[in-house]
Every structure is written in structure tokens, then in C-alpha cells.
Tab-separated table of C-alpha atoms and ligand atoms in Angstrom:
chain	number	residue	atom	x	y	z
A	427	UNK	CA	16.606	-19.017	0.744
A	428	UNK	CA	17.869	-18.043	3.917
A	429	UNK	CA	15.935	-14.725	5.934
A	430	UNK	CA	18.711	-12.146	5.776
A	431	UNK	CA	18.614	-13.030	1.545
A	432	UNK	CA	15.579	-12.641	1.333
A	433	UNK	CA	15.355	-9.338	3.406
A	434	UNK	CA	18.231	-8.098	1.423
A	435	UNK	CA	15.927	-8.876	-1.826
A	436	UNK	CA	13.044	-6.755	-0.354
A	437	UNK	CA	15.115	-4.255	0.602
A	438	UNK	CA	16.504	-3.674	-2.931
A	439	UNK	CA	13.618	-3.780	-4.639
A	440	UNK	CA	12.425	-1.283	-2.004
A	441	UNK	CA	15.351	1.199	-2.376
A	442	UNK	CA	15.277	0.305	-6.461
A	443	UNK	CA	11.586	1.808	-6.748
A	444	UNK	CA	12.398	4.737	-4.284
A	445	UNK	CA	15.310	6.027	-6.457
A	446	UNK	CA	13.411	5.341	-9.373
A	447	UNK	CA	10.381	6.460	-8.934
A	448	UNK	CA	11.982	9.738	-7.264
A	449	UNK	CA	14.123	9.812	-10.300
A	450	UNK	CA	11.185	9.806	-12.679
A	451	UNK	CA	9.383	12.614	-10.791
A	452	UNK	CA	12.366	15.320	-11.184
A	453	UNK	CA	11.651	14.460	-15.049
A	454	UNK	CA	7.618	13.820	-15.375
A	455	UNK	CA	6.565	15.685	-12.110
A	456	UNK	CA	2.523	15.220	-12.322
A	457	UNK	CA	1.112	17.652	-9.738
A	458	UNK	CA	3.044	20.768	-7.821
A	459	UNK	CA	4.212	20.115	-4.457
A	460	UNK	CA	2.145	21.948	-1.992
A	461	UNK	CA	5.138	21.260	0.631
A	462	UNK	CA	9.197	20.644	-0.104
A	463	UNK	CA	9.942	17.317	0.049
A	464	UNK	CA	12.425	17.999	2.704
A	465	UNK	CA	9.363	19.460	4.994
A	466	UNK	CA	7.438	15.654	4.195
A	467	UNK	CA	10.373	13.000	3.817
A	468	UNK	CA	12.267	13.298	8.019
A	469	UNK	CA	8.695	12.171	9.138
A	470	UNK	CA	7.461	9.423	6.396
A	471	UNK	CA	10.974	8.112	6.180
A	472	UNK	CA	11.222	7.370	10.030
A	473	UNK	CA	7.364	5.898	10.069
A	474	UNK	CA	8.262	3.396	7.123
A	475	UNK	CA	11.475	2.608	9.618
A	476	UNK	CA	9.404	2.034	12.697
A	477	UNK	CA	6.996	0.095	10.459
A	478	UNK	CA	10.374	-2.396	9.726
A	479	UNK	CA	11.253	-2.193	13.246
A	480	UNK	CA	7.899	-3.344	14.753
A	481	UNK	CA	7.502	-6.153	11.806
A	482	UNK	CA	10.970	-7.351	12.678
A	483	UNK	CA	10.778	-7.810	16.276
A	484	UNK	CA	7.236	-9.142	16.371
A	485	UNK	CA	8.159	-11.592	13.512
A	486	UNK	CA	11.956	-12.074	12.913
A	487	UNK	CA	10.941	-14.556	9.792
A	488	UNK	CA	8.482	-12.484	8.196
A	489	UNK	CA	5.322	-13.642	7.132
A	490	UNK	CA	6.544	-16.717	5.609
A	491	UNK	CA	6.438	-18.173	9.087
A	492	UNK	CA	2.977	-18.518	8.717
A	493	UNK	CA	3.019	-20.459	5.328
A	494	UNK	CA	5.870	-22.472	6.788
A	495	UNK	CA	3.810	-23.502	9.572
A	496	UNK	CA	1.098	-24.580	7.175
A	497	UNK	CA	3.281	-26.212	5.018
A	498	UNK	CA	4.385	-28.499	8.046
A	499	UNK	CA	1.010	-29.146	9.365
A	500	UNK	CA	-0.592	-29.516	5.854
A	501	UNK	CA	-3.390	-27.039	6.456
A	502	UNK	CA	-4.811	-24.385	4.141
A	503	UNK	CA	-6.425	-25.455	0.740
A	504	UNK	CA	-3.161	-25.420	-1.073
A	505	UNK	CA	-1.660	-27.613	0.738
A	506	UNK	CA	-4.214	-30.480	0.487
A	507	UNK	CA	-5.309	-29.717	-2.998
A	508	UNK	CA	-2.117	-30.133	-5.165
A	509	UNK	CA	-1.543	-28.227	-8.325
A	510	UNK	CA	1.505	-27.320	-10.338
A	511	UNK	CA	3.562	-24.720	-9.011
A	512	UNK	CA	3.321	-21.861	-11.910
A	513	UNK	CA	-0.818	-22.370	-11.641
A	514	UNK	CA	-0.623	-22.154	-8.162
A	515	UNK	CA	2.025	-19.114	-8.026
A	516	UNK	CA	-0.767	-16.762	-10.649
A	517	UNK	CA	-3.532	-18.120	-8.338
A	518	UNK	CA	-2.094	-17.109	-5.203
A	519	UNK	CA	-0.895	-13.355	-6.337
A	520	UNK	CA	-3.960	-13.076	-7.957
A	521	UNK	CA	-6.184	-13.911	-4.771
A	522	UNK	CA	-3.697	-11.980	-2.385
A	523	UNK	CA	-4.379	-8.989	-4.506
A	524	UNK	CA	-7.990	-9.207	-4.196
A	525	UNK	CA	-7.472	-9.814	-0.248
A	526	UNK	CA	-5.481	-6.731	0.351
A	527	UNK	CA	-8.225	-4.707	-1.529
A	528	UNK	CA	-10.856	-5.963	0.882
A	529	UNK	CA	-8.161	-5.117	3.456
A	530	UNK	CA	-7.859	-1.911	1.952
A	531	UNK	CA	-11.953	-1.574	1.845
A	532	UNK	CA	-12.651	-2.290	5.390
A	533	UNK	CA	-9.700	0.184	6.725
A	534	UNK	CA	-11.969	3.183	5.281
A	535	UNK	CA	-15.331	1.420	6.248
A	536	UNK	CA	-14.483	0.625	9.986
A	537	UNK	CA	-13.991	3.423	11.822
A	538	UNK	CA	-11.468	1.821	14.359
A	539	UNK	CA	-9.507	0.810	11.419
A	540	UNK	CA	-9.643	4.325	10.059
A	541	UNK	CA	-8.522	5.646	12.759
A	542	UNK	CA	-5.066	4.085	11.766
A	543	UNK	CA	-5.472	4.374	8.402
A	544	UNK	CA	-5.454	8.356	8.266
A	545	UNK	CA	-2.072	8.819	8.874
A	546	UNK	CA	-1.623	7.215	5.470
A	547	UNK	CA	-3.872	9.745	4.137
A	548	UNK	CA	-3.189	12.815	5.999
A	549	UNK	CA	0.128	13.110	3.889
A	550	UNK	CA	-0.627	16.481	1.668
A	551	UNK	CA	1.488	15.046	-1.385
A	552	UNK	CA	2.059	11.933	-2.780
A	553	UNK	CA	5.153	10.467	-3.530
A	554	UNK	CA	6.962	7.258	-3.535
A	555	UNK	CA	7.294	7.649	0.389
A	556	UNK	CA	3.516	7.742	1.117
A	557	UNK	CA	3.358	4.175	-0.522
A	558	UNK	CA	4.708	3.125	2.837
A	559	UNK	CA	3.725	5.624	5.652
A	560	UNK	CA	1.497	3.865	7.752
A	561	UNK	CA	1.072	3.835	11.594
A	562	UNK	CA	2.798	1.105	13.149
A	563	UNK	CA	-0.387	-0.512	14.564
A	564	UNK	CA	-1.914	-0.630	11.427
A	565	UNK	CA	1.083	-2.449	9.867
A	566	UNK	CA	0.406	-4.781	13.116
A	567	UNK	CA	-3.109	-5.569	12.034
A	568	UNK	CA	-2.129	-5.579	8.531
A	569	UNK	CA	0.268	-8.523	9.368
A	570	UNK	CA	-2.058	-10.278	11.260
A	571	UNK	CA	-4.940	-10.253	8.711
A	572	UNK	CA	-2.550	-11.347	6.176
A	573	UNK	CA	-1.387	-14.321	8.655
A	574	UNK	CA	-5.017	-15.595	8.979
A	575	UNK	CA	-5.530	-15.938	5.050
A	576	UNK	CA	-1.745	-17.133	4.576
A	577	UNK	CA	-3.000	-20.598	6.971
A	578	UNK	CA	-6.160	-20.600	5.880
A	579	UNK	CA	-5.139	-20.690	1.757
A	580	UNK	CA	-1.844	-22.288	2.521
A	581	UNK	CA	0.094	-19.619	0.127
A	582	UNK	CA	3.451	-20.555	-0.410
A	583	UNK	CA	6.702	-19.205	0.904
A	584	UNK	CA	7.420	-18.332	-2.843
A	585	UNK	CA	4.225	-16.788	-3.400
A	586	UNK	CA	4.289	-14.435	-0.857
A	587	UNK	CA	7.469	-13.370	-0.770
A	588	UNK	CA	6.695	-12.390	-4.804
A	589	UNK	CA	3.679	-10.666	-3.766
A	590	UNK	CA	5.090	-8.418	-0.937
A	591	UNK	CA	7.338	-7.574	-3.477
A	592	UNK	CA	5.180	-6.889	-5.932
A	593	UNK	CA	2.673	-5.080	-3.787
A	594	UNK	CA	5.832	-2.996	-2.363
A	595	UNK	CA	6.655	-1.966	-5.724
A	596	UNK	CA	3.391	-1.180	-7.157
A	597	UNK	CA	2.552	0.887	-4.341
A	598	UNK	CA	5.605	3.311	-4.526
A	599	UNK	CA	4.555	3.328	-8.532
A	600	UNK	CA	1.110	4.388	-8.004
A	601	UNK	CA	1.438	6.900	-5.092
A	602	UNK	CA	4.751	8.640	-7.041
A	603	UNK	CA	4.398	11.816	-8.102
A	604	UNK	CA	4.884	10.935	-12.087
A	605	UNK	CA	3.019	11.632	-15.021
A	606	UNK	CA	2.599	9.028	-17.923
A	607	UNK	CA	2.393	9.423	-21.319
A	608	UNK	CA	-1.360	9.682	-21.580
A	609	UNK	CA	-2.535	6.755	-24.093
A	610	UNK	CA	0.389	4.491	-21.945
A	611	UNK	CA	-1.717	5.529	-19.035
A	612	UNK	CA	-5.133	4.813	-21.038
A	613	UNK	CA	-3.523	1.314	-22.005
A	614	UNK	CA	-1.866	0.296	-18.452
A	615	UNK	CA	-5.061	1.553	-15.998
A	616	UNK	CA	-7.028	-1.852	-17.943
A	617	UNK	CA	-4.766	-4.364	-15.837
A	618	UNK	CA	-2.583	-1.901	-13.467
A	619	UNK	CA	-3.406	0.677	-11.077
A	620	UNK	CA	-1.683	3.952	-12.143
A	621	UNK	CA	-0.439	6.744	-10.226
A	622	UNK	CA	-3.573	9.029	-12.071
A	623	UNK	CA	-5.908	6.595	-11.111
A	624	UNK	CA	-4.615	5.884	-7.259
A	625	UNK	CA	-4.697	9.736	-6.440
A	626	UNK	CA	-8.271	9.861	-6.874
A	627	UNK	CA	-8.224	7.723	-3.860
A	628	UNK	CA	-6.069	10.620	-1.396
A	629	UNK	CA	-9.068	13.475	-2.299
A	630	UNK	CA	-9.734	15.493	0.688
A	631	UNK	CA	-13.233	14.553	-0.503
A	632	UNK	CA	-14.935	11.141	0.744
A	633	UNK	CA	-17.027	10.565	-2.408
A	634	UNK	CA	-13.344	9.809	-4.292
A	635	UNK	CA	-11.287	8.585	-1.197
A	636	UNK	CA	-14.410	5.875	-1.230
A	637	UNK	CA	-12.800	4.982	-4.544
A	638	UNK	CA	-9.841	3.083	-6.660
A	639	UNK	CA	-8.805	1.234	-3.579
A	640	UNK	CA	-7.064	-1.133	-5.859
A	641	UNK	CA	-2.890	-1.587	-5.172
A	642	UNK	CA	-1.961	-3.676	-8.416
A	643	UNK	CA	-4.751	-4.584	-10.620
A	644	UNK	CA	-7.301	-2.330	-11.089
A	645	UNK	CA	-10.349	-5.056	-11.971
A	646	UNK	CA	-11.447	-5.569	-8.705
A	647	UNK	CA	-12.376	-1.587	-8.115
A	648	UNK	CA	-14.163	-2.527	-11.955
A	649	UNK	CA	-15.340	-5.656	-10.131
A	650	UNK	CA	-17.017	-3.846	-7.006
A	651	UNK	CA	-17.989	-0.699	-8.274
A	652	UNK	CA	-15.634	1.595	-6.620
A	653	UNK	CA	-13.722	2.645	-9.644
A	654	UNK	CA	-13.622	6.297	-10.772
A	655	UNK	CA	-11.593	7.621	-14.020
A	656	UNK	CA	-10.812	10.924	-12.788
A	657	UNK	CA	-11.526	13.926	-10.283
A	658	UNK	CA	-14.553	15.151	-9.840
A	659	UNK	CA	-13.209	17.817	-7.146
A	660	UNK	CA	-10.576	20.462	-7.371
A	661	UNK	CA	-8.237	17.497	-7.067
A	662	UNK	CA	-7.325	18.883	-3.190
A	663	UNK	CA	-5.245	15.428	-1.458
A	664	UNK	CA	-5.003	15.038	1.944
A	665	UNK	CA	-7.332	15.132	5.064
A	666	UNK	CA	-9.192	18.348	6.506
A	667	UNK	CA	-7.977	18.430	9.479
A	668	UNK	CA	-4.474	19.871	10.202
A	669	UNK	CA	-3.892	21.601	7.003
A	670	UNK	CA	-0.603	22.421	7.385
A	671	UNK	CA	3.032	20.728	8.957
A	672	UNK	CA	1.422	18.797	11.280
A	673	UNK	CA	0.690	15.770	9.046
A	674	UNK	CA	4.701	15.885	8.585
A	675	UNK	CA	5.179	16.154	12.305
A	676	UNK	CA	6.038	12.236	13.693
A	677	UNK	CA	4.692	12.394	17.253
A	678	UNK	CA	1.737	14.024	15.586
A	679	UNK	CA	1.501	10.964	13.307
A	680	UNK	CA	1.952	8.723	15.804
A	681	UNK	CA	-0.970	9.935	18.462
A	682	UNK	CA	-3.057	10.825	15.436
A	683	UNK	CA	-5.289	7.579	16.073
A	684	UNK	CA	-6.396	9.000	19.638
A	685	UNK	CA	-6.460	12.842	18.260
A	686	UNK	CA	-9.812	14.386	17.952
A	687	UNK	CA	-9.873	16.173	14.707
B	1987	ZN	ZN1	-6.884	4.321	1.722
């Protein structure tokens, strides 16, 4: 599959979930809005396009450059061990999931990393758009930690290009603003992180954003301990600091590693 298929792929699934899941909430709205979307969407919407902008010109190919270049060399522990392709395909989602919740783990336990990772949680709502507002230079790292695993595993180009996906789509599922069917949600929340279980995570409080850092499955917050059923608090999302527009405000967003809150 050539790149500009395969970014046209991404892309639909991208703008699929965002209409549905935007869709859903004017039907099965969860929680009130405590800002119009029209006050939150100008800034997340140009973030998630700087995000694209910075991944594309820092690596035209995508990520599969890296399993490419494994591929050819024959390094990473796919590559030298053999197995058949579906085995290998569950394997490989399976262990990228569990890598981007370590990701996701050290981002709120190193404070340099937090730094970055705020912005995502400074939005005061939730909605298919936060899935994907994060500051440039965390997408950066984000990229780069994925690259190391990628050559060190050997993932395939096929693997990761379900994966992103996958993670893509789950995270504009479980950040929307939707309400389930309660015994659905009882029955999904065993494999899949819901949206009930993921907000938990955006509490202005630190004893819940310390929890249910999951993206797709929700075992390895079971796994490690971090998982929590419900609130606790009033259920207030968000950070502290700059209650109000400024966590809508771009240039805001953008300095907000370097701001002193
Ligand atoms: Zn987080």
C-alpha cells in the first residue's frame, strides 16, 4: 500500500469516529458542557492539525519507516523469530497496547513529560476532539518512543498501521461525550476502555487522574492496579489552574509547557 492510501485510510477512520462519535453525543450526551463547543473546538481542532503537520514533515512515511527499516536489516524479535502472520498481528496490537499505557504512565509520573502532557488535560470537557489535543512536542516524543519499540520488536508495517488505527479510534470513543446503556457499559469496561471509565482519568483531582490510564483494553489498569470504577470526587475534569478560556486559547496551549501555573 502506497503512503498517500494509507494516509487517506487514517484519515477516514479519523473523520468516521469524529462525526460519529459527535453524532452520538447530540443523542446520548453523558455530562453538561461547562463551555460551547464552539468556545473549545477553533483551538483543539488546530492543535490536532499542527500535531499532523509536525508528524508529516519530521516523518513523511509515518512510523512504518521504522518497521521497514527493521524489516530490511532483520532486527527486532519478530523478525528473527518467525511466526504466522494472524499470531503475530494479535501479539503485536496486544503488546503495543500495553506499551502506550506505560507511555501513558510515565507522561503523568515524569514531570518533564507532564509538562507536555497537561495540555491534554487542561481541556474542561471531553469530547471526541480531546482524544487528539496534544502539544506538538509531546506527539514528537510520542513518535520517537514508539520508533524505539517498533526496531526493537520488529512490529510489522501491517500491525502498526492497524494499531494507530485502532488506538485513533478508541481514543475519540472513550474521551466522547456519550453515555452507554448501563449493563452495555458493565459488559464492554471487562475488555474495552469506556468513555465512563476514561473520564475518571481527566478529574481535576490527582488521586483519579493517577488512574484508568488504559486507551483500548482496560486489563492492564486491572493488571497494575491503577483501575478505578467510578468518581470518588464531584466528578470536576480539567486542571486547576486557568479555570476558564484559557485552556481553549492556542498560544496559551502552546507555551503552557514553560507557564508557571
Ligand atoms: Zn493522561
Amino acid at each position: 500500500m502506497n503512503i498517500e492510501s494509507e494516509r487517506l485510510i487514517r484519515f477516514s477512520f479519523f473523520f468516521m469516529g469524529l462525526i460519529l462519535f459527535s453524532f452520538l453525543e447530540l443523542f446520548f450526551q453523558y455530562r453538561n458542557r461547562t463551555l460551547s463547543r464552539r468556545s473549545r473546538w477553533p483551538a483543539n481542532f488546530v492543535m490536532i492539525l499542527i500535531g499532523g503537520i509536525v508528524v508529516k514533515l519530521l516523518l513523511p512515511s509515518g512510523l512504518v519507516f521504522f518497521s521497514e527499516i527493521a524489516s530490511r536489516r532483520g532486527i527486532g524479535l519478530f523478525n528473527l523469530f518467525q511466526i504466522n502472520f494472524a499470531s503475530e498481528l494479535v501479539i503485536s496490537i496486544i503488546l503495543l497496547d500495553l506499551l502506550i499505557y506505560f507511555q501513558h504512565v510515565l507522561t503523568h509520573k515524569i514531570n518533564f513529560l507532564w509538562q507536555f502532557h497537561r495540555v491534554h488535560h487542561a481541556d474542561t470537557d471531553l469530547d471526541a476532539t480531546s482524544a487528539l489535543r496534544f502539544h506538538p512536542l509531546e506527539i514528537v516524543g510520542s513518535v520517537i518512543y514508539k520508533a524505539f519499540w517498533i526496531m526493537l520488536f520488529g512490529f510489522s508495517y501491517e500491525a502498526i498501521l492497524i494499531f494507530e488505527i485502532i488506538l485513533n479510534f478508541m481514543a475519540m470513543f472513550n474521551h466522547s461525550n456519550i453515555t452507554l446503556p448501563s449493563k452495555l457499559e458493565k459488559v464492554l469496561r471487562v475488555l474495552f476502555v469506556t468513555p465512563q471509565m476514561h473520564i475518571i482519568h481527566h478529574s481535576i483531582e490527582k488521586y483519579e487522574s493517577d488512574r484508568n490510564y488504559g486507551f483500548n483494553l482496560s486489563l492492564w489498569d486491572r493488571i497494575f492496579k491503577t483501575y478505578k470504577s467510578r468518581f470518588e470526587s464531584e466528578g470536576i475534569i480539567g486542571q486547576a489552574y486557568y479555570r476558564g478560556q484559557k485552556e481553549h486559547q492556542l498560544w496559551e496551549l502552546l507555551k503552557l509547557p514553560w507557564t508557571k501555573v
